[in-house]
Amino acid sequence: MQFRDSERLVHSLTEDQLTSYRAWLQYNPINQQDYREEIMHLLSTICVKDRNEVIDRALDELSFGLDQMIGYKPAVVRNEEDRSMLIIMIDPTYKAEMYTINLNSEKSMLRGGSSRAILYGVFHLLRLIQQQSKLTGLSIKEVPKNAIRMINQWDDMNGSVERGYAGESIFYKDYQFSKDRQRIYDYARLLSSVGINAITINNVNVHQIESKLITDTYLAEVKQTSDIFNQFGITLFLSINYAAPIEIGGLDSADPLDPKVRAFWKDIAQHVYEVVPNLGGFLVKADSENRPGPFTYGRNHAEGANMLAEAMEPYGGKVIWRCFVYNCKQDWRDRTTDRARAAYDHFMPLDGSFNDNVVLQIKNGPMDFQVREPVSPLIGGLEKTNQFLEFQIAQEYLGQQRHLVYLIPQWKEVLEFDTFAKGEGTTVKQIVSGDVFDNNISGIVAVSNIGNDYNWTGHTIAQLNLYGYGRLIWNPDLTAEEIALEWIKQTFGNHPTVIKLLMEIVMPSWETYENYTSPLGIGWMVNVNHHYGPNIDGYEYMAWGTYHFADRNGLGVDRTQETGTGYTSQYHQENQSLYEQVETCPDELLLFFHHVPYTHKLKSGKTVIQHIYDTHFQGVEQVQSMMEKWEALSSFMDAKRHQDVQERLNHQLENAKEWRDIINTYFYRKSGIADRHNRTIY
């Protein structure tokens, strides 16, 4: 499949939808004549020393981008000539994904350690041109911090997407692979443009039909899909069902120590790799939320994962094993029961027991992608085990892409968190990159937020979270402001008013959402099952009351070692001490770690109850400010994108008011303490 202009192939989209479809690869014409002449002088001729399908995609992209922005396609030659040109070549002395770009008026160079690195370098160059950055004299060196930079699709073969908020699957429809392969191609292009190099294409909750993805029923189409992603330097993985030996193998057991089960997986691995030789490996969710796993047979997770790892090892395959494991049937009325402890309790005793081609996938917090929770203590706890950090781009608990919430500031806090695993300065970003414990496999993964909506992400501004995720995990030292600024310029242009107002909208949006929803680290308080909208006593698997333990005297969960669940003991001493004491615990996580009176004074000087009232009123006001700023942008962009976002913001405001009124009323009635500003609380 060759690169083609999406405008000529996405026939189902109207002209005004195509702008949104292009996302951050707008490549709008540049009218500034001096800049156009600079680009034409530097990039009029491209000398390519090496060719393969990945480099061909890079050349396609460079030619298409320059044609759209400057109005010409560069000449491509095989040999250096005595004229100004850009020389593109693979340098075997470079690390595999490292690239350098050096541009001057005579000869310019783009060197990469692999064809994949060349592709990343071309996208980097086009990113700079879209922002109209000066290129003459440019000298940059880029090496990704994380070796594996992955997306998890939670797509089901019936065409639905679990926690999908942007339409149906682009991969499947009616239990078959989608016939729209171009849409998958375009998605691979978007992911590659921000440095993503791995993807799973099916849900971690694998149903019986998806179990057949590793059989001849679907393997030919898996191969076709893998080939599309391979063109863009992206390795395909599959989620598997741990009970596949029973569901598709005709066995009566999935016991990892059963010789028949081990033989089943060895045969499966051999055949899968015969058909899909570039497959990265398998992703497994086991023993959680009613998923099958080794616990059924009295085995531990190392025994389960290692059995698969042995089957995959001859082919270089990896086993990604999720640490989202907890007993969803436990009695939540018992205040010593604590789901936050589960991952650490299950996996820390197994540290060092996993094979070299196994990697544990750990959610960024101990719970489930809440608006505010501490960093999982497994990160910094495990020292002898490969590990991935898992984020969720899909806004499951953060407004489900109906609300505008920029997630990079949240993820930055996670990555900068000091675990003290090897003393001060042992940050999460250092650990998950593999640098601290010299891991064999390392990186970051996230749950995708895309679907078949014309703009990919439902909410147009949610494209920023997909873009930002790729840029952040390539270089965790980028600031949230730098990433947002890049995206704004590429997506909406370089006008100072556009930049100013959009930055003022997106940068505080995480805090805004937190203000009108869940205060001080409580989390949850959403409707069960679909997780949208306020339900203060709502919580999955919990039919007996509240998760936050609010009563007439106070609220919060006691997770201290001295009087609570003991969760704080899972951290290294410095963080354990920080969280253990009410006096030192950060206010934003206070109610995650402590049960306190409503009259407890925060470090701001406000009481807990007044903080709840104030932030919920403030959050609504902040959404109103967002709307005013967005309205002021109407003349700076196409009507379709402006209208689409305006409609989402209208909904966000109404939902924010609902949150404000329900939360404030609930805690007013619980506490009996009035708002000191005498605002209306029903």
XYZ file of C-alpha atoms in Angstrom:
682
model
C 0.000 0.000 0.000
C 1.440 3.326 -1.051
C 0.986 6.713 0.577
C -1.769 8.755 -0.983
C -3.412 12.040 -0.176
C -6.148 11.230 2.349
C -8.406 13.818 0.710
C -8.690 11.573 -2.349
C -9.351 8.344 -0.503
C -11.534 8.923 2.539
C -14.692 9.112 0.477
C -17.012 8.811 3.467
C -15.853 12.137 4.907
C -17.137 15.518 3.846
C -14.754 18.293 2.938
C -15.211 20.072 6.268
C -14.523 16.840 8.183
C -11.200 16.228 6.437
C -9.488 19.051 8.288
C -10.161 17.299 11.581
C -9.155 13.950 10.064
C -5.669 15.298 9.271
C -5.148 15.954 13.018
C -1.729 17.554 13.584
C -0.461 16.706 10.076
C -2.308 19.638 8.507
C 0.579 20.782 6.257
C -1.205 24.048 5.503
C 0.302 26.308 2.798
C 2.963 28.696 4.057
C 2.695 32.150 2.522
C 5.764 33.788 4.059
C 7.998 34.155 0.991
C 11.388 34.354 2.713
C 10.656 31.178 4.641
C 9.443 29.391 1.509
C 12.677 30.278 -0.277
C 14.748 29.038 2.664
C 12.971 25.658 2.599
C 13.266 25.330 -1.179
C 16.991 26.066 -1.036
C 17.665 23.539 1.725
C 15.363 20.768 0.540
C 15.069 21.070 -3.256
C 16.986 17.827 -3.766
C 17.092 14.729 -1.576
C 19.956 12.264 -1.905
C 18.999 8.893 -0.432
C 21.766 6.384 0.221
C 19.508 3.536 1.373
C 16.015 2.423 0.335
C 13.412 0.122 1.878
C 9.688 0.389 2.547
C 10.125 2.431 5.738
C 12.440 4.928 4.058
C 10.037 5.014 1.123
C 7.297 6.078 3.553
C 9.635 8.790 4.851
C 10.230 10.051 1.310
C 6.504 9.946 0.556
C 5.831 12.009 3.673
C 8.544 14.551 2.923
C 7.369 14.946 -0.656
C 3.707 15.240 0.332
C 4.380 17.663 3.192
C 6.569 19.978 1.126
C 4.116 19.917 -1.760
C 1.256 20.915 0.562
C 3.165 23.595 2.484
C 5.590 25.047 -0.075
C 4.126 23.924 -3.383
C 6.865 21.702 -4.743
C 8.097 18.121 -4.568
C 11.851 17.663 -4.082
C 13.902 15.728 -6.598
C 15.131 12.397 -5.214
C 18.551 11.144 -6.386
C 20.803 8.245 -5.434
C 24.191 9.971 -5.705
C 25.611 13.157 -4.240
C 25.878 16.028 -6.686
C 27.690 19.335 -6.573
C 24.695 21.349 -5.425
C 22.682 22.056 -2.301
C 20.827 18.950 -1.136
C 19.690 16.986 1.868
C 21.583 13.707 2.200
C 19.639 10.974 3.995
C 21.569 7.920 5.143
C 21.694 5.149 7.723
C 24.706 5.435 10.018
C 25.638 2.053 11.565
C 27.504 3.793 14.383
C 24.265 5.286 15.724
C 21.886 3.613 18.151
C 18.934 2.062 16.329
C 16.445 4.917 16.826
C 18.891 7.804 17.093
C 18.925 10.452 14.395
C 20.721 13.733 13.744
C 19.728 16.611 11.488
C 22.264 19.195 10.363
C 21.133 21.790 7.840
C 23.209 24.452 6.101
C 23.296 26.275 2.794
C 25.714 23.839 1.181
C 25.059 20.193 2.095
C 22.673 19.055 4.778
C 22.497 15.669 6.478
C 19.812 13.530 8.073
C 21.468 10.454 9.588
C 19.694 7.695 11.445
C 20.663 4.460 13.121
C 17.929 2.631 11.181
C 15.252 3.234 8.580
C 12.826 3.798 11.465
C 15.080 6.570 12.772
C 15.135 8.156 9.312
C 11.331 8.209 9.317
C 11.284 9.875 12.748
C 13.800 12.428 11.512
C 11.632 13.319 8.520
C 8.577 13.792 10.724
C 10.686 15.988 13.029
C 11.750 18.120 10.076
C 8.173 18.525 8.875
C 7.047 19.337 12.415
C 9.522 22.224 12.469
C 8.398 23.475 9.070
C 4.739 23.415 10.132
C 5.734 25.658 13.040
C 7.785 27.816 10.655
C 10.905 27.315 12.742
C 14.197 28.540 11.293
C 16.042 25.652 9.642
C 19.296 27.102 8.329
C 21.996 26.244 10.853
C 19.805 23.637 12.536
C 21.778 20.979 14.401
C 19.885 18.460 16.497
C 20.438 15.017 17.948
C 17.500 12.888 19.085
C 17.565 9.604 21.017
C 14.310 8.318 22.541
C 14.367 7.905 26.302
C 12.142 4.813 26.185
C 12.957 1.859 23.960
C 9.345 0.651 23.640
C 6.664 3.279 23.133
C 3.384 1.481 22.836
C -0.352 1.888 22.259
C -2.951 -0.612 23.522
C -6.173 -0.768 21.525
C -9.144 -2.020 23.558
C -11.038 -2.966 20.390
C -13.413 -5.938 20.249
C -14.129 -7.892 17.090
C -17.819 -7.012 17.125
C -16.681 -3.482 16.267
C -17.071 -1.935 19.712
C -14.273 -0.366 21.739
C -14.172 -0.910 25.498
C -13.792 2.522 27.089
C -13.999 3.927 23.575
C -15.329 7.451 23.239
C -14.677 8.185 19.571
C -16.874 5.810 17.645
C -16.418 2.193 16.650
C -13.245 0.219 15.990
C -11.126 1.004 12.943
C -9.841 -2.581 13.018
C -12.969 -4.760 13.231
C -16.604 -4.850 12.195
C -19.108 -7.679 12.688
C -16.454 -10.138 13.859
C -14.259 -9.579 10.818
C -11.319 -7.330 10.079
C -12.387 -3.977 8.679
C -12.206 -3.628 4.916
C -11.036 -0.009 5.323
C -7.320 -0.790 5.435
C -6.512 2.796 4.446
C -7.872 4.022 7.771
C -5.444 1.690 9.570
C -2.650 2.940 7.317
C -3.470 6.541 8.184
C -3.504 5.685 11.887
C -0.075 4.068 11.613
C 1.167 7.252 9.969
C -0.183 9.417 12.803
C 1.389 7.189 15.454
C 4.741 7.088 13.702
C 4.786 10.877 13.427
C 5.093 11.068 17.222
C 7.465 8.137 17.614
C 5.148 5.264 18.613
C 6.842 1.949 17.753
C 4.519 -0.781 19.096
C 0.785 -1.529 19.228
C -1.685 -4.175 20.334
C -4.761 -4.299 18.125
C -7.290 -6.061 20.372
C -8.754 -5.659 23.837
C -6.950 -7.003 26.914
C -10.299 -8.544 27.862
C -10.113 -11.233 25.194
C -13.391 -12.964 24.399
C -13.682 -16.367 22.755
C -13.887 -14.925 19.246
C -10.744 -12.802 19.757
C -8.964 -15.935 20.991
C -9.042 -17.049 17.363
C -6.767 -14.186 16.287
C -3.886 -16.605 16.919
C -5.415 -19.232 14.600
C -5.724 -19.555 10.837
C -9.227 -18.071 11.081
C -7.668 -14.594 11.256
C -3.871 -14.906 11.042
C -3.654 -13.898 7.375
C -5.394 -10.608 8.196
C -3.252 -10.157 11.299
C -0.277 -10.449 8.938
C -1.750 -7.836 6.584
C -2.275 -5.475 9.519
C 1.222 -6.128 10.831
C 2.638 -5.310 7.405
C 0.853 -1.944 7.370
C 2.276 -0.963 10.747
C 5.727 -2.306 9.865
C 5.923 0.232 7.019
C 5.877 2.917 9.687
C 8.326 1.236 12.057
C 5.580 -0.058 14.374
C 5.634 -3.611 15.747
C 2.314 -5.376 16.221
C 1.390 -7.361 19.355
C -1.740 -9.396 20.148
C -3.709 -9.662 23.377
C -4.434 -13.305 24.177
C -6.883 -15.217 26.351
C -5.116 -17.196 29.055
C -7.835 -19.837 28.757
C -7.199 -20.332 25.018
C -6.090 -23.966 25.562
C -9.665 -24.616 26.714
C -11.563 -22.216 24.465
C -9.843 -23.025 21.166
C -7.504 -25.925 21.970
C -9.941 -28.548 23.156
C -8.105 -29.078 26.457
C -9.779 -29.263 29.863
C -7.174 -27.097 31.599
C -5.028 -23.986 31.188
C -2.683 -24.958 34.050
C 0.726 -23.472 33.158
C 2.522 -26.535 34.562
C 0.422 -29.018 32.576
C 2.603 -30.506 29.777
C -0.342 -30.475 27.365
C -0.927 -26.774 27.989
C 2.752 -25.989 27.511
C 2.742 -27.972 24.268
C -0.358 -26.092 23.090
C 1.327 -22.722 23.504
C 4.555 -23.886 21.862
C 2.600 -25.070 18.834
C 0.629 -21.812 18.737
C 3.791 -19.691 18.957
C 5.510 -21.649 16.205
C 2.578 -21.312 13.840
C 1.880 -17.658 14.638
C 5.471 -16.712 13.882
C 5.459 -18.726 10.668
C 2.575 -16.544 9.460
C 3.450 -13.248 11.211
C 7.250 -13.295 11.585
C 7.456 -9.678 12.781
C 4.992 -10.103 15.655
C 6.263 -8.482 18.846
C 4.579 -10.897 21.233
C 1.528 -11.361 23.441
C -0.216 -9.125 26.003
C -2.023 -10.875 28.870
C -4.602 -9.785 31.428
C -5.053 -12.650 33.901
C -6.782 -13.251 37.255
C -8.515 -9.871 37.351
C -12.145 -8.820 36.914
C -13.211 -12.387 36.203
C -10.497 -13.010 33.608
C -8.954 -16.512 33.682
C -5.399 -16.979 34.921
C -2.933 -19.176 36.805
C -4.660 -18.594 40.179
C -7.346 -21.035 39.037
C -4.769 -23.810 39.274
C -2.979 -22.693 42.407
C -0.095 -21.232 40.380
C 1.435 -17.774 40.640
C 1.845 -15.161 37.962
C 5.506 -15.911 37.334
C 4.632 -19.524 36.551
C 1.865 -18.369 34.229
C 3.951 -15.770 32.398
C 7.079 -17.900 32.138
C 5.198 -20.745 30.486
C 4.207 -18.367 27.691
C 7.659 -16.800 27.618
C 9.290 -20.159 26.976
C 6.978 -20.714 24.018
C 7.784 -17.261 22.595
C 11.517 -17.161 23.293
C 12.730 -19.001 20.124
C 11.130 -16.277 17.986
C 12.215 -13.254 19.995
C 8.674 -12.765 21.239
C 7.850 -10.855 24.407
C 5.164 -11.563 26.996
C 3.598 -8.409 28.447
C 1.830 -9.308 31.700
C -0.530 -6.744 33.214
C -0.317 -6.112 36.965
C -3.935 -4.954 37.187
C -4.837 -7.855 39.479
C -7.239 -7.645 42.419
C -10.101 -9.603 43.909
C -13.238 -7.880 42.654
C -15.379 -10.036 44.955
C -13.776 -8.969 48.221
C -15.873 -7.397 50.977
C -15.360 -3.651 50.668
C -17.176 -2.999 53.957
C -14.041 -4.214 55.739
C -11.870 -1.116 56.124
C -8.716 -3.239 56.215
C -9.484 -4.417 52.674
C -7.657 -2.197 50.217
C -7.590 -2.624 46.464
C -4.683 -0.170 46.318
C -2.452 -2.804 47.934
C -3.258 -5.546 45.441
C -0.696 -5.159 42.650
C 2.218 -4.759 45.043
C 1.069 -7.645 47.245
C 0.747 -9.959 44.243
C 3.921 -9.089 42.350
C 6.602 -7.887 44.780
C 7.154 -11.401 46.220
C 7.821 -12.582 42.642
C 10.497 -9.980 41.843
C 13.302 -11.756 40.000
C 11.164 -14.808 39.156
C 10.161 -13.784 35.646
C 11.953 -14.823 32.459
C 14.020 -12.261 30.560
C 11.385 -11.887 27.822
C 8.569 -11.129 30.282
C 7.688 -7.525 31.105
C 5.167 -6.451 33.758
C 2.750 -3.681 32.730
C 1.995 -1.439 35.732
C -0.723 1.232 35.837
C 0.581 4.661 36.817
C -1.416 4.545 40.065
C -2.461 1.732 42.390
C -6.140 2.081 41.520
C -7.538 2.738 38.033
C -6.551 5.902 36.126
C -8.210 8.313 38.542
C -8.043 12.079 38.210
C -5.593 12.091 41.134
C -3.857 9.153 42.818
C -0.314 8.445 44.004
C 2.262 6.657 41.871
C 2.115 2.870 42.083
C 4.686 1.644 44.631
C 5.498 -1.269 42.313
C 7.417 1.279 40.240
C 10.526 1.623 42.325
C 9.691 -1.535 44.249
C 10.536 -4.083 41.571
C 14.303 -4.218 41.021
C 14.828 -7.491 39.151
C 11.890 -7.504 36.755
C 11.274 -5.829 33.393
C 8.474 -3.299 33.581
C 6.278 -0.990 31.519
C 4.458 2.051 32.884
C 0.816 2.150 31.733
C -1.141 5.363 31.116
C -4.663 5.787 29.757
C -5.109 8.300 26.943
C -8.807 7.434 26.798
C -10.375 9.625 29.469
C -12.332 6.878 31.209
C -12.590 8.705 34.534
C -11.748 12.155 33.171
C -14.786 13.108 31.150
C -14.609 10.449 28.430
C -13.564 12.917 25.730
C -16.761 14.861 26.217
C -14.746 17.073 28.566
C -11.642 18.977 27.553
C -8.830 17.671 29.777
C -5.143 17.945 28.832
C -3.462 14.906 30.387
C 0.242 15.667 29.915
C 0.531 17.710 33.156
C -0.796 14.689 35.075
C 1.640 12.314 33.384
C 4.515 14.732 33.934
C 3.873 14.555 37.675
C 4.015 10.759 37.515
C 7.244 10.691 35.526
C 8.938 13.248 37.784
C 7.924 11.455 40.997
C 10.925 10.495 43.124
C 10.612 6.880 44.271
C 13.873 6.949 46.311
C 14.434 3.379 45.081
C 18.169 4.027 44.875
C 18.253 7.172 46.943
C 17.090 10.668 46.121
C 16.587 11.373 42.431
C 15.388 7.908 41.415
C 12.472 9.203 39.393
C 9.819 7.167 37.633
C 11.064 8.296 34.220
C 14.517 6.923 35.020
C 13.120 3.592 36.213
C 10.719 2.884 33.357
C 13.384 3.743 30.790
C 15.370 0.800 32.161
C 18.293 2.981 33.249
C 18.055 2.396 37.004
C 17.836 -1.399 37.140
C 19.326 -2.148 33.708
C 16.129 -3.826 32.504
C 16.203 -6.043 29.435
C 12.807 -4.707 28.291
C 11.437 -1.310 29.279
C 9.160 1.460 28.146
C 5.741 3.073 28.416
C 2.341 1.984 27.117
C -1.054 3.682 27.021
C -4.669 2.854 26.254
C -5.658 4.473 22.969
C -8.332 7.140 22.627
C -9.185 6.706 18.942
C -12.118 5.306 17.029
C -13.682 5.664 13.606
C -15.053 9.162 14.236
C -13.991 11.511 11.446
C -11.672 13.363 13.838
C -10.256 10.161 15.388
C -10.824 11.160 19.035
C -14.424 12.369 19.313
C -13.370 15.631 20.948
C -11.032 17.454 18.575
C -8.872 18.729 21.438
C -8.419 15.127 22.649
C -6.056 14.728 19.682
C -3.635 16.683 21.857
C -3.485 13.835 24.377
C -2.563 11.283 21.697
C 0.008 13.630 20.199
C 1.336 14.610 23.613
C 1.656 11.008 24.760
C 3.952 10.158 21.865
C 6.094 13.253 22.310
C 6.328 12.858 26.093
C 7.434 9.236 26.111
C 10.010 9.968 23.412
C 11.410 12.770 25.569
C 10.022 12.969 29.137
C 12.003 16.182 29.688
C 9.726 18.119 27.350
C 7.408 20.380 29.306
C 3.633 20.203 29.041
C 3.746 23.758 27.662
C 6.242 22.842 24.923
C 4.149 19.871 23.811
C 0.891 21.863 23.767
C 2.546 24.677 21.819
C 3.821 22.258 19.163
C 0.399 20.724 18.738
C -1.441 24.038 18.579
C 0.834 25.417 15.862
C 0.558 22.280 13.733
C -3.180 21.809 14.242
C -4.544 25.372 14.302
C -1.737 27.544 12.993
C 0.742 30.125 14.226
C -1.434 33.173 14.845
C -0.511 34.719 18.243
C -4.158 34.986 19.321
C -4.786 31.320 18.568
C -1.697 30.286 20.498
C -2.449 32.513 23.493
C -6.091 31.531 23.913
C -5.602 27.818 23.293
C -2.743 27.664 25.782
C -4.979 29.393 28.341
C -7.687 26.807 27.633
C -5.664 23.581 27.714
C -2.996 24.193 30.336
C -5.276 24.452 33.431
C -7.843 21.930 32.148
C -6.724 18.939 34.280
C -6.950 21.042 37.435
C -10.306 22.388 36.259
C -11.731 18.889 35.874
C -10.390 17.894 39.275
C -11.931 20.993 40.829
C -15.504 20.182 39.837
C -15.265 16.405 40.293
C -13.280 14.446 42.876
C -11.529 16.421 45.631
C -8.261 15.769 47.465
C -7.517 12.333 46.009
C -10.814 10.598 46.798
C -11.291 9.294 43.249
C -14.218 7.343 41.807
C -17.587 8.938 42.752
C -18.792 8.107 39.231
C -21.705 6.064 37.954
C -20.991 2.360 37.929
C -20.260 0.420 34.744
C -20.022 3.366 32.350
C -18.022 5.595 34.761
C -19.551 8.865 33.571
C -21.156 11.576 35.664
C -21.391 12.003 39.437
C -22.477 9.179 41.716
C -20.818 9.774 45.048
C -21.557 6.355 46.507
C -21.116 4.542 43.208
C -18.326 2.057 42.777
C -17.838 -1.128 40.777
C -18.204 -4.421 42.651
C -19.365 -2.577 45.764
C -23.028 -2.866 46.599
C -22.748 -2.019 50.264
C -22.045 1.694 50.511
C -19.324 4.214 49.865
C -15.702 3.889 48.897
C -14.697 7.196 50.503
C -16.119 6.333 53.965
C -17.801 9.709 54.402
C -19.914 10.018 57.547
C -21.191 12.889 59.703
C -17.716 13.505 61.143
C -15.337 13.257 58.187
C -14.207 11.396 55.091
C -11.243 9.706 53.429
C -9.501 6.315 53.532
C -7.016 5.502 56.264
C -4.154 3.805 54.413
C -1.532 4.415 57.073
C 0.613 1.698 58.560
C -0.224 2.709 62.107
C -4.026 2.677 62.027
C -5.159 1.829 58.486
C -4.691 -0.644 55.660
C -0.898 -0.398 55.735
C -0.691 0.695 52.111
C 1.851 3.428 52.940
C 4.365 0.725 53.922
C 4.668 -0.300 50.266
C 6.696 2.832 49.503
C 10.351 3.440 50.238
C 10.903 5.047 53.602
C 11.008 8.666 52.430
C 7.608 8.462 50.726
C 6.167 6.227 53.413
C 6.960 8.915 55.991
C 5.592 11.630 53.703
C 2.229 9.906 53.268
C 1.937 8.360 56.744
C 1.538 11.637 58.593
C -1.413 13.969 58.048
C 0.906 16.926 58.623
C 3.226 16.049 55.724
C 0.839 14.332 53.315
C 0.268 16.522 50.214
C -3.182 18.082 50.328
C -4.061 16.854 46.850
C -3.749 13.244 48.116
C -4.905 13.775 51.688
C -8.164 11.837 51.445
C -6.499 8.999 49.560
C -4.292 8.347 52.591
C -6.227 9.672 55.599
C -9.693 9.856 57.112
C -10.000 13.375 58.532
C -12.714 15.631 59.997
C -14.473 18.079 57.715
C -12.961 20.832 59.829
C -9.387 19.639 59.264
C -7.310 22.568 58.000
C -5.387 22.119 54.779
C -2.032 23.739 54.110
C -3.953 26.462 52.252
C -5.601 27.377 55.549
C -9.028 26.242 54.367
C -10.988 23.466 55.986
C -11.628 20.297 53.983
C -15.320 21.080 53.634
C -14.685 24.656 52.512
C -12.134 23.416 49.996
C -14.783 21.082 48.562
C -17.287 23.917 48.235
C -14.801 26.404 46.785
C -13.230 24.130 44.207
C -16.549 22.932 42.887
C -17.783 26.468 42.360
C -14.410 27.423 40.895
C -14.403 24.499 38.471
C -17.658 25.620 36.875
C -16.322 29.160 36.540
C -13.188 27.803 34.858
C -15.271 25.933 32.273
C -17.207 29.130 31.597
C -13.880 30.879 31.008
C -12.836 28.093 28.606
C -16.030 28.658 26.636
C -15.483 32.410 26.382
C -11.945 31.929 25.105
C -13.034 29.315 22.599
C -15.825 31.544 21.312
C -13.226 34.273 20.688
C -11.414 31.874 18.326
C -14.314 31.444 15.909
C -12.804 33.679 13.233
C -9.416 31.953 13.372
C -10.431 28.463 12.233
C -12.835 26.484 10.105
C -16.450 26.450 11.242
C -16.650 22.666 11.639
C -13.889 22.299 14.206
C -15.028 25.364 16.082
C -18.630 24.194 16.247
C -17.665 20.657 17.289
C -15.584 21.852 20.220
C -18.192 24.453 21.163
C -20.820 21.720 21.450
C -18.548 19.660 23.694
C -17.821 22.648 25.901
C -21.546 23.353 26.254
C -22.016 19.809 27.488
C -18.999 20.072 29.769
C -20.435 23.145 31.439
C -23.759 21.464 32.147
C -22.024 18.358 33.475
C -19.681 20.477 35.624
C -22.698 22.184 37.176
C -24.224 18.774 37.880
C -21.015 17.644 39.590
C -20.842 20.892 41.597
C -24.407 20.667 42.834
C -24.401 16.960 43.674
C -21.013 16.965 45.415
C -21.630 20.128 47.427
C -25.134 19.065 48.447
C -23.966 15.608 49.498
C -21.186 16.869 51.744
C -23.270 19.740 53.098
C -25.894 17.237 54.221
C -23.257 14.868 55.598
C -21.323 17.516 57.501
C -24.048 20.011 58.381
C -21.467 22.764 57.847
C -22.543 25.756 55.767
C -20.527 27.408 53.015
C -18.817 30.421 54.547
C -19.596 32.454 51.392
C -23.341 31.707 51.651
C -23.573 30.410 48.073
C -26.579 28.327 47.116
C -26.195 24.673 48.039
C -29.389 22.690 47.624
